[in-house]
Amino acid sequence: MNILVTLNSNYIKQLAVMLTSLTRSNPRVKFDVYIAHSSLSEEDFDLINRSIDCSMCNIIDIKVPESIFEGAPVTERYPKEMYYRIFAAQYLPEELDRILYLDPDIVVINSIEELYKLDMGSNFFAAASHVKNKRLKKINAIRLNMPVESTYINSGVLLINLKELRKNQSIEEVYEYINNKKLLLVLPDQDVLNGVYAHKTIPLDAMVYNLSDRYLALYNANPKNLANRKDMRWIAHNTSIIHYCGRNKPWKKSYRGVLGVFYYYFENLAKKQVHYRSNSVSPSP
Amino acid sequence: MNILVTLNSNYIKQLAVMLTSLTRSNPRVKFDVYIAHSSLSEEDFDLINRSIDCSMCNIIDIKVPESIFEGAPVTERYPKEMYYRIFAAQYLPEELDRILYLDPDIVVINSIEELYKLDMGSNFFAAASHVKNKRLKKINAIRLNMPVESTYINSGVLLINLKELRKNQSIEEVYEYINNKKLLLVLPDQDVLNGVYAHKTIPLDAMVYNLSDRYLALYNANPKNLANRKDMRWIAHNTSIIHYCGRNKPWKKSYRGVLGVFYYYFENLAKKQVHYRSNSVSPSP
């Protein structure tokens, strides 16, 4: 299974936790993990390789060349890294048909095989939406020129149809959209994905594939869902991907939420893995 | 590592969850699991073997002979099974030096190797206490004739020094104690362990080796522990054994607690294990 991550050196610990959860929750899957970056050092990659259980996980260093997005609109607020997701098909090896992009502030607690095998047809992406409020949906749709009935997706979990993108993606269309919308973009890459590709994106169930504390709390507080509330048992059995998006991060003291326990569980496993490895390679007395 | 469990056929599912958590949280340990019982059938053992991941787990059927506790005081309220823990040294194979008894309403979330290697000296048992209240401690001590400073231990997690017990345990002493105390015993085997062996039992930290929702809530509500409260991160990193003792069971609808999430997590892993195994042995089309 192909996994794409993009990160800077501040997020290596979270990446180790995420990859530990990914491999533990999918023990029969081999992973090729493509790390797209502009600034990671050899030491960073050493640390990444030491931090994770590599037996089922092949780490591939993708230093994205500066030149690749030469004509792209770039400002301090919109650095080149914002194109790594949208234009994954431009720099990833040609033999890859699809890849699953995962933010590093994620843990995987159940199988993602079904998601990965999703029939994508001629769609470019699959992603889940955290926006259920009708008014917010409308505001986003107007702001970004989206078809009215489309949902604003969260791009932290993004299944990418590389084969289709290679055939039919227009780089110019994206550049033009950014140049036109510049001032209205809040989350650059996520807004662009929504604005340009809403009609080419398959909606996923956020409760299963992109569950955040905020989404869960809003869902359970909605009187419409009274008979169908999701408790920790439902989540442990049915949710595959938990996403600590926004500012409420379980590695911060200020964290408040019920889903952090999964992060702590895999954080502890990741820590022990490193311990074990460093013990097992220590010279015998 | 030797594990002792005793159960009837109503608790096989919980046993499967417990053993799944045990092997997952101690992936480099081989387990010999002795199942002491009077009434399990061959079908029950088939179910047990199908329900667990056997590769690191050797299940040993110990049908305890009726005759073994012939002179023991037995009533409807105190069946023979109450002696399985106290007299483990009497019926387990002689080559076993020690064994860890675990209730089936337990999940193991971290390594128990340190516990298992505990230096027991000439002590018979090691166990944790849930009783911190001074008045309750005193009541139990008086009721059971315990030394005043000793703590009333919970017998759900019990490290048993078989070698020492074989040498120095007096069966008659236990029978005599039961005959004298009969009417004052509330939890027969636990009371007897406390009453007869308080001075031969090493205290363990309940927060690490026998954590219940009730114990956690009382601890965190105590103003003395204000600066040292235990949150889910501390538990995920430091607690080894969670015990759903009492009536508050996570598999019941009435369950209220924060520790149930660990049960649900391993319940789900146990379920998937069975699925995977039954899939992998199905005939190909």
XYZ file of C-alpha atoms in Angstrom:
570
model
C 0.000 0.000 0.000
C 1.346 3.414 -0.940
C 1.268 6.117 1.728
C 2.178 9.767 1.145
C 3.200 12.094 3.946
C 4.635 15.589 3.846
C 6.222 17.127 6.910
C 8.942 19.236 8.366
C 11.350 18.180 11.108
C 9.012 19.365 13.905
C 6.588 16.543 13.229
C 8.849 13.495 13.207
C 7.602 12.191 16.552
C 3.971 12.418 15.402
C 4.942 10.677 12.160
C 6.469 7.813 14.172
C 3.261 7.464 16.195
C 1.140 7.594 13.050
C 3.223 4.955 11.240
C 3.265 2.716 14.324
C -0.524 2.861 14.477
C -0.761 2.252 10.727
C 1.349 -0.909 10.777
C -0.102 -2.276 14.050
C -3.665 -1.826 12.839
C -2.895 -3.346 9.429
C -0.501 -6.157 10.377
C -0.786 -8.042 7.089
C -0.054 -5.094 4.816
C 3.300 -3.951 3.444
C 3.654 -0.203 3.185
C 5.701 2.012 0.916
C 5.785 5.341 2.716
C 6.720 8.274 0.447
C 7.940 11.248 2.446
C 7.677 14.365 0.272
C 9.658 17.313 1.628
C 11.847 20.238 0.735
C 13.954 20.564 3.885
C 14.465 17.272 5.767
C 18.100 16.376 6.440
C 19.844 13.008 6.433
C 19.722 13.154 10.249
C 15.960 13.622 10.084
C 15.636 10.476 7.976
C 17.930 8.584 10.336
C 15.620 9.613 13.163
C 12.531 8.582 11.199
C 14.015 5.181 10.411
C 15.033 4.665 14.034
C 11.619 5.740 15.286
C 9.508 3.241 13.407
C 9.188 -0.479 12.977
C 10.624 -0.852 9.480
C 9.900 -4.522 8.876
C 6.561 -3.790 7.197
C 7.334 -0.230 6.237
C 9.620 0.930 3.453
C 10.527 4.623 3.798
C 11.131 6.460 0.531
C 12.728 9.901 0.552
C 11.084 12.154 -2.039
C 12.945 15.435 -2.091
C 10.698 17.469 -4.334
C 12.845 19.532 -6.734
C 12.517 23.316 -6.354
C 12.045 23.636 -10.099
C 8.935 21.509 -10.357
C 6.363 24.180 -9.523
C 8.238 27.005 -11.219
C 5.259 28.782 -12.692
C 3.183 28.358 -9.519
C 1.810 31.335 -7.573
C 3.846 31.368 -4.359
C 3.798 33.827 -1.483
C 5.028 33.608 2.086
C 1.569 32.438 3.094
C 1.332 29.932 0.265
C 4.712 28.151 0.090
C 5.527 25.519 -2.520
C 4.673 22.735 -0.067
C 1.010 23.543 -0.606
C 1.261 21.850 -4.007
C 2.591 18.520 -2.716
C -0.867 17.043 -2.308
C -2.588 18.585 -5.303
C 0.257 17.745 -7.662
C 1.375 14.417 -6.181
C 0.990 12.883 -9.652
C 3.636 15.262 -10.997
C 6.579 14.087 -8.922
C 5.751 10.559 -7.644
C 7.098 7.541 -9.579
C 5.039 6.807 -12.691
C 4.363 3.192 -11.747
C 2.177 4.226 -8.779
C -1.540 4.072 -9.591
C -2.843 5.416 -6.322
C -1.603 6.623 -2.960
C -3.182 7.468 0.378
C -2.099 10.813 1.776
C -2.161 11.015 5.594
C -1.464 14.024 7.807
C 1.032 13.254 10.569
C -1.491 14.275 13.278
C -3.417 11.059 12.664
C -3.636 7.602 14.187
C -4.975 4.556 12.383
C -6.877 2.223 14.713
C -8.409 -0.267 12.273
C -7.926 -1.662 8.781
C -7.732 0.799 5.895
C -7.708 -1.892 3.210
C -11.312 -1.291 2.211
C -10.651 2.424 1.804
C -7.531 1.786 -0.250
C -9.407 -0.545 -2.611
C -12.237 1.958 -3.201
C -13.465 2.043 -6.803
C -12.558 5.616 -7.792
C -13.734 5.531 -11.411
C -12.576 8.727 -13.081
C -12.506 10.675 -9.802
C -9.252 12.258 -8.701
C -9.675 12.140 -4.914
C -11.657 10.637 -2.036
C -11.975 12.513 1.258
C -14.322 13.171 4.183
C -16.036 16.379 5.214
C -16.221 17.816 8.729
C -18.724 20.465 7.680
C -22.280 19.348 8.355
C -23.807 22.762 9.074
C -25.851 23.901 6.041
C -24.998 27.573 6.366
C -21.266 26.870 6.633
C -21.493 24.568 3.616
C -23.096 27.351 1.615
C -20.529 29.960 2.704
C -17.691 27.674 1.653
C -19.393 26.837 -1.625
C -19.839 30.506 -2.535
C -16.362 31.519 -1.334
C -14.657 28.823 -3.387
C -16.991 28.607 -6.413
C -18.007 25.064 -5.552
C -21.172 23.395 -6.864
C -23.807 24.205 -4.214
C -24.550 20.622 -3.244
C -20.884 19.677 -2.736
C -19.311 19.321 0.702
C -16.171 21.038 1.916
C -13.700 18.195 2.425
C -10.892 17.939 4.949
C -7.670 17.119 3.129
C -5.894 15.403 6.060
C -6.931 11.988 4.721
C -6.874 11.960 0.947
C -6.993 8.986 -1.356
C -5.318 10.104 -4.591
C -5.998 8.553 -8.007
C -2.560 9.163 -9.516
C -3.286 7.336 -12.761
C -6.306 9.487 -13.540
C -4.576 12.698 -12.450
C -1.616 11.984 -14.734
C -4.013 11.699 -17.666
C -6.444 14.525 -16.959
C -5.117 17.031 -14.417
C -4.529 20.542 -15.733
C -1.802 22.353 -13.823
C -2.807 25.624 -15.434
C -6.361 25.300 -14.162
C -5.057 25.113 -10.585
C -2.665 28.060 -11.026
C -5.408 30.145 -12.576
C -7.808 29.312 -9.742
C -5.226 30.334 -7.114
C -4.413 33.577 -8.922
C -8.103 34.466 -9.125
C -9.040 33.465 -5.573
C -5.863 34.421 -3.760
C -7.378 36.679 -1.135
C -10.262 34.352 -0.351
C -8.129 31.294 0.419
C -7.863 30.463 4.131
C -6.325 26.985 4.126
C -4.496 27.122 0.823
C -4.196 23.522 -0.339
C -7.482 22.362 1.213
C -9.346 25.310 -0.292
C -7.831 24.643 -3.700
C -8.682 20.948 -3.542
C -12.257 21.895 -2.743
C -12.540 24.765 -5.195
C -11.041 23.001 -8.200
C -11.885 19.358 -7.533
C -15.170 19.213 -5.582
C -16.836 17.454 -8.538
C -13.955 14.971 -8.848
C -13.891 13.923 -5.177
C -15.687 10.912 -3.670
C -17.122 11.670 -0.218
C -15.974 9.417 2.640
C -17.633 8.911 6.024
C -15.783 11.151 8.498
C -16.921 8.954 11.398
C -14.898 6.090 9.878
C -12.056 7.732 7.965
C -11.409 11.163 9.449
C -12.804 11.363 12.960
C -11.909 14.394 15.086
C -12.926 15.182 18.665
C -14.853 18.190 17.397
C -16.739 16.210 14.746
C -17.615 13.502 17.273
C -18.815 16.001 19.884
C -20.977 17.884 17.374
C -22.414 14.646 16.008
C -23.303 13.277 19.451
C -24.758 16.608 20.564
C -27.123 16.705 17.585
C -30.642 15.634 18.687
C -31.108 13.979 15.279
C -28.425 11.441 16.214
C -29.801 10.656 19.662
C -30.642 7.038 18.852
C -27.401 6.572 16.978
C -24.784 8.156 19.189
C -21.227 6.893 18.748
C -19.597 5.692 21.963
C -16.035 4.495 22.511
C -17.033 0.911 21.736
C -18.462 1.900 18.357
C -15.331 3.916 17.608
C -12.893 1.159 18.659
C -14.757 -1.327 16.449
C -15.635 0.824 13.428
C -13.451 3.897 13.079
C -10.282 3.447 11.050
C -8.667 6.889 11.111
C -8.625 9.442 13.927
C -7.454 12.940 13.039
C -6.335 15.398 15.730
C -6.907 18.359 13.457
C -7.092 21.960 14.489
C -5.408 23.222 17.617
C -6.622 20.513 19.994
C -3.562 18.212 19.909
C -3.195 15.329 22.391
C 0.543 16.049 22.780
C -0.288 19.495 24.158
C -1.149 20.149 27.812
C -4.251 22.066 26.782
C -5.764 19.027 25.042
C -9.386 18.205 25.839
C -11.048 15.260 24.180
C -11.938 11.594 24.388
C -9.983 10.393 21.335
C -6.537 11.278 22.711
C -6.340 7.889 24.412
C -5.634 6.265 21.035
C -2.763 8.672 20.409
C -1.330 7.886 23.879
C -1.655 4.166 23.288
C 0.316 4.238 20.036
C 2.738 6.884 21.351
C 3.646 4.380 24.060
C 4.033 1.534 21.527
C 6.227 3.755 19.334
C 8.384 4.666 22.322
C 8.840 1.020 23.340
C 9.735 0.056 19.778
C 12.629 2.511 19.807
C 13.716 1.280 23.257
C 13.652 -2.309 22.122
C 15.564 -1.585 18.966
C 18.228 0.446 20.746
C 18.541 -2.343 23.337
C 18.819 -5.095 20.785
C 21.647 -3.422 18.886
C 23.645 -2.470 21.977
C 26.987 -4.324 22.210
C 26.962 -7.307 24.535
C 29.082 -6.890 27.665
C 5.601 -17.034 31.284
C 3.018 -19.086 33.190
C -0.515 -17.719 33.399
C -3.309 -19.224 35.475
C -6.970 -18.590 34.773
C -10.079 -20.195 36.194
C -13.434 -19.733 34.558
C -16.723 -21.217 33.541
C -18.165 -21.263 30.034
C -19.894 -17.871 30.457
C -16.573 -16.047 30.418
C -14.890 -17.451 27.309
C -15.317 -14.255 25.306
C -13.738 -12.182 28.057
C -10.906 -14.706 28.297
C -10.261 -14.303 24.563
C -10.096 -10.520 24.953
C -7.806 -10.818 27.973
C -5.423 -13.229 26.227
C -5.387 -11.087 23.079
C -4.389 -8.060 25.151
C -1.794 -10.107 27.029
C -0.026 -11.338 23.892
C -0.310 -8.025 22.006
C 1.130 -6.052 24.912
C 3.931 -8.570 25.463
C 4.846 -9.507 21.894
C 8.202 -11.069 22.745
C 6.922 -13.403 25.453
C 5.732 -17.003 25.100
C 2.856 -17.897 27.364
C 1.742 -21.170 28.910
C -1.859 -20.535 29.901
C -3.187 -23.008 32.473
C -6.973 -23.092 32.504
C -8.114 -24.606 35.801
C -11.765 -25.666 35.776
C -14.241 -28.283 36.898
C -16.874 -28.035 34.179
C -15.502 -26.886 30.792
C -16.296 -29.188 27.878
C -14.231 -30.146 24.851
C -16.394 -27.714 22.847
C -15.504 -24.941 25.289
C -11.799 -25.614 24.708
C -12.346 -25.707 20.951
C -13.974 -22.290 21.245
C -11.128 -20.961 23.408
C -8.522 -22.172 20.930
C -10.439 -20.689 18.007
C -10.878 -17.383 19.831
C -7.247 -16.611 20.498
C -4.037 -16.150 18.607
C -2.256 -19.348 19.599
C 1.140 -18.702 18.068
C 2.542 -17.229 21.299
C 0.057 -18.886 23.610
C -0.025 -22.511 24.664
C -3.365 -23.462 26.252
C -3.184 -26.172 28.906
C -6.376 -27.827 30.141
C -6.185 -28.412 33.906
C -9.282 -30.300 34.936
C -8.942 -30.164 38.703
C -9.904 -33.571 40.161
C -12.931 -33.551 42.460
C -10.998 -35.521 45.034
C -8.227 -33.002 45.552
C -9.960 -30.816 48.133
C -11.808 -33.660 49.812
C -11.482 -32.438 53.371
C -12.264 -28.843 52.425
C -15.210 -26.950 53.892
C -17.640 -26.569 50.988
C -21.102 -25.063 50.892
C -23.253 -23.800 48.056
C -21.841 -20.343 48.650
C -18.263 -21.589 48.842
C -17.808 -24.102 46.010
C -14.586 -26.016 45.422
C -13.503 -23.500 42.793
C -12.698 -21.070 45.594
C -9.611 -23.165 46.338
C -8.130 -22.992 42.820
C -6.125 -19.863 43.573
C -5.164 -20.560 47.163
C -4.105 -24.131 46.432
C -2.663 -23.686 42.939
C 0.536 -25.335 44.172
C -1.398 -28.510 44.960
C -2.523 -29.371 41.442
C -0.230 -27.525 38.994
C 2.761 -29.394 37.481
C 5.669 -29.603 39.918
C 8.177 -28.060 37.532
C 6.429 -24.654 37.685
C 8.141 -22.259 40.082
C 5.712 -19.395 39.776
C 2.562 -18.432 37.932
C 0.564 -15.248 37.422
C -3.132 -15.648 38.108
C -5.365 -13.267 36.104
C -9.127 -12.819 36.332
C -10.821 -12.952 32.925
C -12.304 -9.439 33.407
C -8.868 -7.943 32.815
C -6.949 -6.412 29.941
C -3.177 -6.113 29.809
C -2.051 -2.904 28.094
C 1.707 -2.921 28.770
C 4.543 -5.266 29.628
C 4.157 -7.493 32.680
C 7.711 -8.848 32.518
C 8.912 -6.728 35.427
C 6.038 -7.953 37.579
C 6.687 -11.555 36.652
C 10.379 -11.274 37.574
C 9.626 -9.744 41.001
C 11.917 -11.023 43.756
C 9.396 -12.774 46.016
C 11.806 -14.092 48.667
C 9.874 -16.407 50.943
C 6.533 -14.672 50.258
C 3.699 -16.721 48.833
C 1.856 -14.045 46.861
C 2.073 -10.537 45.382
C -1.097 -8.479 44.852
C -2.481 -4.936 44.879
C -4.999 -3.356 47.209
C -7.978 -1.223 46.207
C -8.688 -0.255 49.809
C -7.078 3.078 50.685
C -9.663 4.273 53.192
C -8.264 3.861 56.728
C -11.570 2.943 58.327
C -12.319 0.293 55.707
C -8.823 -1.108 56.124
C -9.386 -1.431 59.853
C -12.794 -3.067 59.426
C -11.337 -5.659 57.062
C -8.361 -6.251 59.334
C -10.582 -6.900 62.350
C -13.115 -8.978 60.396
C -10.424 -11.261 58.975
C -7.899 -11.284 61.854
C -5.281 -9.528 59.729
C -2.292 -7.653 61.177
C -3.561 -4.076 61.631
C -1.073 -2.457 59.266
C -1.731 -4.884 56.397
C -3.833 -3.951 53.381
C -6.800 -5.865 52.022
C -5.619 -7.108 48.632
C -7.667 -7.712 45.504
C -7.041 -11.245 44.278
C -7.847 -10.612 40.589
C -4.152 -10.210 39.797
C -2.089 -12.578 41.881
C 1.526 -13.549 41.420
C 1.901 -16.972 43.027
C 5.176 -18.369 44.375
C 4.461 -22.040 43.731
C 7.868 -23.262 44.836
C 7.568 -21.651 48.253
C 3.937 -22.713 48.678
C 4.821 -26.341 47.899
C 7.379 -26.242 50.694
C 5.549 -24.276 53.374
C 1.810 -24.037 52.753
C -0.406 -25.735 55.330
C -3.689 -26.901 53.879
C -5.047 -27.506 57.362
C -4.387 -23.914 58.390
C -6.604 -22.708 55.546
C -9.401 -25.205 56.277
C -9.317 -24.260 59.953
C -9.485 -20.560 59.155
C -12.507 -21.088 56.888
C -14.303 -23.228 59.442
C -13.750 -20.578 62.125
C -14.622 -17.553 60.015
C -17.340 -19.014 57.830
C -20.075 -16.498 58.557
C -17.774 -13.491 58.257
C -16.473 -14.294 54.778
C -17.936 -12.120 52.013
C -15.695 -12.893 49.043
C -14.581 -16.362 50.000
C -11.219 -16.875 48.274
C -10.141 -13.228 48.469
C -11.038 -13.047 52.153
C -9.132 -16.252 52.864
C -6.063 -15.037 50.953
C -6.126 -11.890 53.046
C -6.934 -13.535 56.353
C -4.396 -16.337 56.154
C -1.659 -14.816 53.990
C -1.578 -11.041 54.578
C 1.918 -11.364 56.082
C 3.134 -13.486 53.164
C 1.916 -11.140 50.403
C 4.000 -8.441 48.671
C 1.965 -5.291 47.978
C 1.815 -4.154 44.341
C 0.869 -0.710 43.016
C -2.806 -0.897 41.987
C -2.318 2.047 39.609
C 0.094 -0.119 37.594
C -1.016 -3.714 38.144
C -4.701 -3.720 39.073
C -6.343 -0.488 37.964
C -10.121 -0.244 38.135
C -12.379 2.659 37.165
C -13.427 2.999 40.787
C -9.849 3.087 42.095
C -8.854 5.660 39.474
C -11.846 7.895 40.195
C -11.267 7.794 43.965
C -7.555 8.475 43.522
C -8.092 11.445 41.194
C -10.843 12.857 43.426
C -8.557 12.860 46.469
C -7.221 16.395 47.093
C -3.917 14.876 48.262
C -3.304 13.671 44.694
C -4.152 16.953 43.018
C -0.635 17.561 41.683
C -0.262 13.945 40.696
C -3.511 13.068 38.992
C -3.401 10.193 36.533
C -4.733 11.043 33.073
C -5.214 8.759 30.083
C -1.695 9.490 28.851
C -0.163 8.381 32.155
C -2.301 5.246 32.110
C -1.496 4.340 28.499
C 2.223 4.723 29.225
C 2.481 3.279 32.744
C -0.401 0.992 33.643
C 0.076 -2.670 32.780
C -3.136 -4.296 33.992
C -6.677 -2.911 33.954
C -9.276 -4.786 35.967
C -13.002 -4.303 35.349
C -13.879 -5.625 38.777
C -17.184 -5.264 40.520
C -20.398 -4.822 38.599
C -19.217 -2.084 36.233
C -18.334 -4.228 33.213
C -17.577 -2.633 29.826
C -19.510 -5.378 28.004
C -22.690 -4.310 29.807
C -24.911 -1.480 28.617
C -24.888 0.087 32.071
C -21.089 0.555 32.001
C -19.770 3.967 33.043
C -16.050 4.589 33.064
C -13.036 5.856 31.167
C -11.041 2.603 31.080
C -13.563 0.660 28.972
C -11.909 1.972 25.803
C -9.028 -0.467 26.331
C -11.456 -3.363 26.598
C -13.184 -2.239 23.367
C -9.861 -1.903 21.575
C -8.764 -5.445 22.398
C -12.295 -6.837 21.960
C -12.107 -5.568 18.393
C -8.637 -7.092 17.849
C -9.851 -10.414 19.262
C -12.872 -10.359 16.954
C -10.737 -9.637 13.888
C -8.335 -12.416 14.792
C -11.166 -14.935 14.706
C -12.456 -13.484 11.421
C -9.029 -13.671 9.859
C -8.463 -17.219 11.008
C -11.872 -18.423 9.826
C -11.265 -16.700 6.473
C -7.838 -18.199 6.016
C -9.039 -21.764 6.538
C -12.090 -21.476 4.303
C -11.878 -23.647 1.173
C -10.829 -21.800 -1.960
C -13.578 -21.467 -4.581
